[in-house]
Coordinates of C-alpha atoms in Angstrom, one line a residue:
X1107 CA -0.6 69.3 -8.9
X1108 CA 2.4 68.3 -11.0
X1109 CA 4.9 65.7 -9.3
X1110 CA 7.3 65.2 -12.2
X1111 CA 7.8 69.2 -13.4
X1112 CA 11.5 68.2 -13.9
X1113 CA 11.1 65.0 -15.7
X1114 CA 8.3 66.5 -18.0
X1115 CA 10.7 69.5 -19.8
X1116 CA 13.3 66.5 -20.1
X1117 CA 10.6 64.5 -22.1
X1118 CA 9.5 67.5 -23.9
X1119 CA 12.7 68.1 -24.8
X1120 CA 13.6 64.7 -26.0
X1121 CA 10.1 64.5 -27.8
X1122 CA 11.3 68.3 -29.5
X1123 CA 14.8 66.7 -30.6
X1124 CA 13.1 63.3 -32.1
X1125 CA 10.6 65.6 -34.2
X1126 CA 13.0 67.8 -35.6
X1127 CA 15.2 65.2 -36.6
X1128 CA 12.8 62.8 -38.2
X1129 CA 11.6 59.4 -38.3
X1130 CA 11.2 57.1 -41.4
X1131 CA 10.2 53.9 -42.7
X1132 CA 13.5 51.2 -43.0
X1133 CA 14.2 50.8 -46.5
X1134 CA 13.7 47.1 -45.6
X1135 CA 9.8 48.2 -44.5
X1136 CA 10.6 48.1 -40.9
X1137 CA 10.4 51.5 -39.2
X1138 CA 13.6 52.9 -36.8
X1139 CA 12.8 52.6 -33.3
X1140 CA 12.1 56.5 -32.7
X1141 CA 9.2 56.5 -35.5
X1142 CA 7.9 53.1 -33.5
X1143 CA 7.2 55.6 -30.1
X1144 CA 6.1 58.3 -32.3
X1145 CA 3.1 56.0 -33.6
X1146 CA 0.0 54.3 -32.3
X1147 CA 0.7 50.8 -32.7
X1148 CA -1.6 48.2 -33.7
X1149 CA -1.8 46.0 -31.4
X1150 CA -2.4 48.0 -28.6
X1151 CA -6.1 49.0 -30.1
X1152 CA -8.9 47.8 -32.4
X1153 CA -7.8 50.7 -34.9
X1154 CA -7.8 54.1 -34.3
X1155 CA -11.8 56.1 -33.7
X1156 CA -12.9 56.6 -37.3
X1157 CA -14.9 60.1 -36.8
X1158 CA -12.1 61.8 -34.9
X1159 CA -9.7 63.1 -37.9
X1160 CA -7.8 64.5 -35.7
X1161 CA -6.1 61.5 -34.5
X1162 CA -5.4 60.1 -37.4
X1163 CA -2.4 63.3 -38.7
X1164 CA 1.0 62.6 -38.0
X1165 CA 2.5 62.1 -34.2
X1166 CA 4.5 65.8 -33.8
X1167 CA 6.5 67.0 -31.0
X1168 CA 3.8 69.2 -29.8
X1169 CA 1.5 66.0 -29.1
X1170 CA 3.6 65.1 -26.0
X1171 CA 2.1 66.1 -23.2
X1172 CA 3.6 66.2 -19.6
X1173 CA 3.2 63.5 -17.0
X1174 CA 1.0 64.9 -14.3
X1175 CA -0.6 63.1 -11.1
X1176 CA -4.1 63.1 -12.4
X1177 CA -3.4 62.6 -15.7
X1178 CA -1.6 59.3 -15.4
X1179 CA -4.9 57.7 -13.8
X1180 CA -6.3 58.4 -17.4
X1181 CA -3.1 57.0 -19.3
X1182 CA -4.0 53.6 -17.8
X1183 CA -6.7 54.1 -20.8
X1184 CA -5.1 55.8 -23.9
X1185 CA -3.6 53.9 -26.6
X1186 CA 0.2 54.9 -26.0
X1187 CA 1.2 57.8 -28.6
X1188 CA -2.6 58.0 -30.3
X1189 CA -2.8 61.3 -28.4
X1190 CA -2.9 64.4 -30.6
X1191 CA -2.9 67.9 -29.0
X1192 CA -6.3 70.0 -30.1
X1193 CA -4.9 73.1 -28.6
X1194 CA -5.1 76.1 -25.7
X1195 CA -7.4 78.0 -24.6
X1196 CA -7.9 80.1 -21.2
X1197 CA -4.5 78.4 -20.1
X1198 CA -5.7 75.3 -20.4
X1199 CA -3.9 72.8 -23.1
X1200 CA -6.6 70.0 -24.8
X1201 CA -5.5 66.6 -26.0
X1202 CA -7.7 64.0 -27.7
X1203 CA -6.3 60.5 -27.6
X1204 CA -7.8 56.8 -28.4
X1205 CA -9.1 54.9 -25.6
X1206 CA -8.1 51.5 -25.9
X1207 CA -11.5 50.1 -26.3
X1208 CA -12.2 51.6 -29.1
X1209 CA -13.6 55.1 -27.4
X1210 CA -11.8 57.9 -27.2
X1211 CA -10.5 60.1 -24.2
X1212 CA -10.3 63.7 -23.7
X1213 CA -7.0 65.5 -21.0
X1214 CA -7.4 68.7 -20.2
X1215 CA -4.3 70.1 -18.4
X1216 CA -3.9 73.8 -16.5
X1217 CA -0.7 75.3 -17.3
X1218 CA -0.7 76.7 -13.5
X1219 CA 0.8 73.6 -11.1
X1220 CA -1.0 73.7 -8.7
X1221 CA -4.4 74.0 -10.7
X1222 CA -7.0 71.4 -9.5
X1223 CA -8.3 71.8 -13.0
X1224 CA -6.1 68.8 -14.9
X1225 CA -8.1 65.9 -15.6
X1226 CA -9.2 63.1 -18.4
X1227 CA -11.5 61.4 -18.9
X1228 CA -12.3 58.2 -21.5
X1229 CA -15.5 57.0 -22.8
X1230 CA -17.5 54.7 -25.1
X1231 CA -16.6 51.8 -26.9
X1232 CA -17.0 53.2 -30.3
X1233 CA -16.9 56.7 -32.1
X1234 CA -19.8 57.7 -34.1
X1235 CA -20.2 60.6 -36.5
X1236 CA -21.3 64.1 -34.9
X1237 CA -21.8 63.3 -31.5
X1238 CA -20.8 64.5 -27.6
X1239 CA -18.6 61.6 -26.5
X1240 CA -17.4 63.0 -23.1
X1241 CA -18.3 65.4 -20.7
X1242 CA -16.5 67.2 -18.1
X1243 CA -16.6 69.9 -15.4
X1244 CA -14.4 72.1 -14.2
X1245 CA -13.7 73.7 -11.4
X1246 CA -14.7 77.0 -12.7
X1247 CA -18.3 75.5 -13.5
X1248 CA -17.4 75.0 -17.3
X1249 CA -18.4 72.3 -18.8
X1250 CA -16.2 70.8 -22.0
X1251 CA -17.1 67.8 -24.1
X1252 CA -15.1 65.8 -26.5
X1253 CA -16.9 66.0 -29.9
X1254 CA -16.3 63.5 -32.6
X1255 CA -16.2 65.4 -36.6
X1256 CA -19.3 66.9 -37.4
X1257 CA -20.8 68.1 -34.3
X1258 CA -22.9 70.7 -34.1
X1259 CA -25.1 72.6 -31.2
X1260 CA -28.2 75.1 -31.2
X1261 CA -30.2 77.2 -29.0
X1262 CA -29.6 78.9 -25.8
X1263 CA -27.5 76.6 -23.7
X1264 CA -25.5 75.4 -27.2
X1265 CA -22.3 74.5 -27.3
X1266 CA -19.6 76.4 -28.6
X1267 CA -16.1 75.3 -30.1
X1268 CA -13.3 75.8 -27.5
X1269 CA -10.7 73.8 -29.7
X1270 CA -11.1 71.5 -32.8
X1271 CA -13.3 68.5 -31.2
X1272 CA -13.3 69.8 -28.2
X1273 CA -16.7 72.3 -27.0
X1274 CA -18.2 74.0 -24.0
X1275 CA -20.6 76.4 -22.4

């Protein structure tokens, strides 16, 4: 359920012609205003989650991720640009992203349009080491969770890596 498919490949695009071009610091210290949007910033959060490594690599093109319906509920919650993408699987493209609490969120988005299976969710005020932070269904009856660095899973209804940080049955 995608209401802004046209508006999306223009931001894509945009965010794919910023990233090849580059953005650097001043040489006064200040940064150019295209490196500003391509970083967290900090006064929009507490400082980025310390046990997700992930987030805390360089902003790059592929880290954009399309506006979507349900997605945007989720936005309300990210720290703007702190979202990094963890990668595809199944069709379905993983982000992790600081919450502006100081949590972290999880947005899970279905290549198909008019797949019921986009969604986000946030959670926790803090990030601690080797733990499930979020949990979510799908509609398939999957279940993935947003793992901070570290985690790991046994036995017979473990866990599994889908994505780096992101796991499920």
């Amino acid at each position: 359920m995608r209401t802004l498919t046209t508006l999306c490949a223009a931001v894509v695009l945009a965010t794919v012609t910023i990233g090849t071009t580059g953005c650097t610091d001043a040489p006064d210290g200040g940064t150019t205003p295209s490196a500003i949007a391509a970083r967290p910033t900090a006064s929009a959060s507490p400082g980025l989650p310390e046990h997700l490594a992930i987030l805390h690599r360089p902003f790059a093109a592929t880290d954009a991720f399309p506006e979507s319906e349900v997605a945007a509920s989720t936005l309300e919650e990210v720290v703007p640009n702190s979202q990094r993408r963890a990668g595809e699987r199944d069709g379905t493209t993983y982000w992790v992203a600081a919450a502006s609490n100081g949590g972290a969120c999880l947005i899970a988005l279905d290549v198909d349009q008019d797949s019921p299976d986009d969604y986000g969710m946030c959670g926790g005020t803090h990030v601690p080491a080797a733990e499930v932070l979020v949990t979510m269904d799908g509609d398939d009856g999957h279940r993935v969770s947003l793992v901070s660095d570290g985690y790991t899973d046994r036995g017979p209804t473990a866990l599994h890596e889908v994505v780096p940080n992101v796991w499920g049955n």
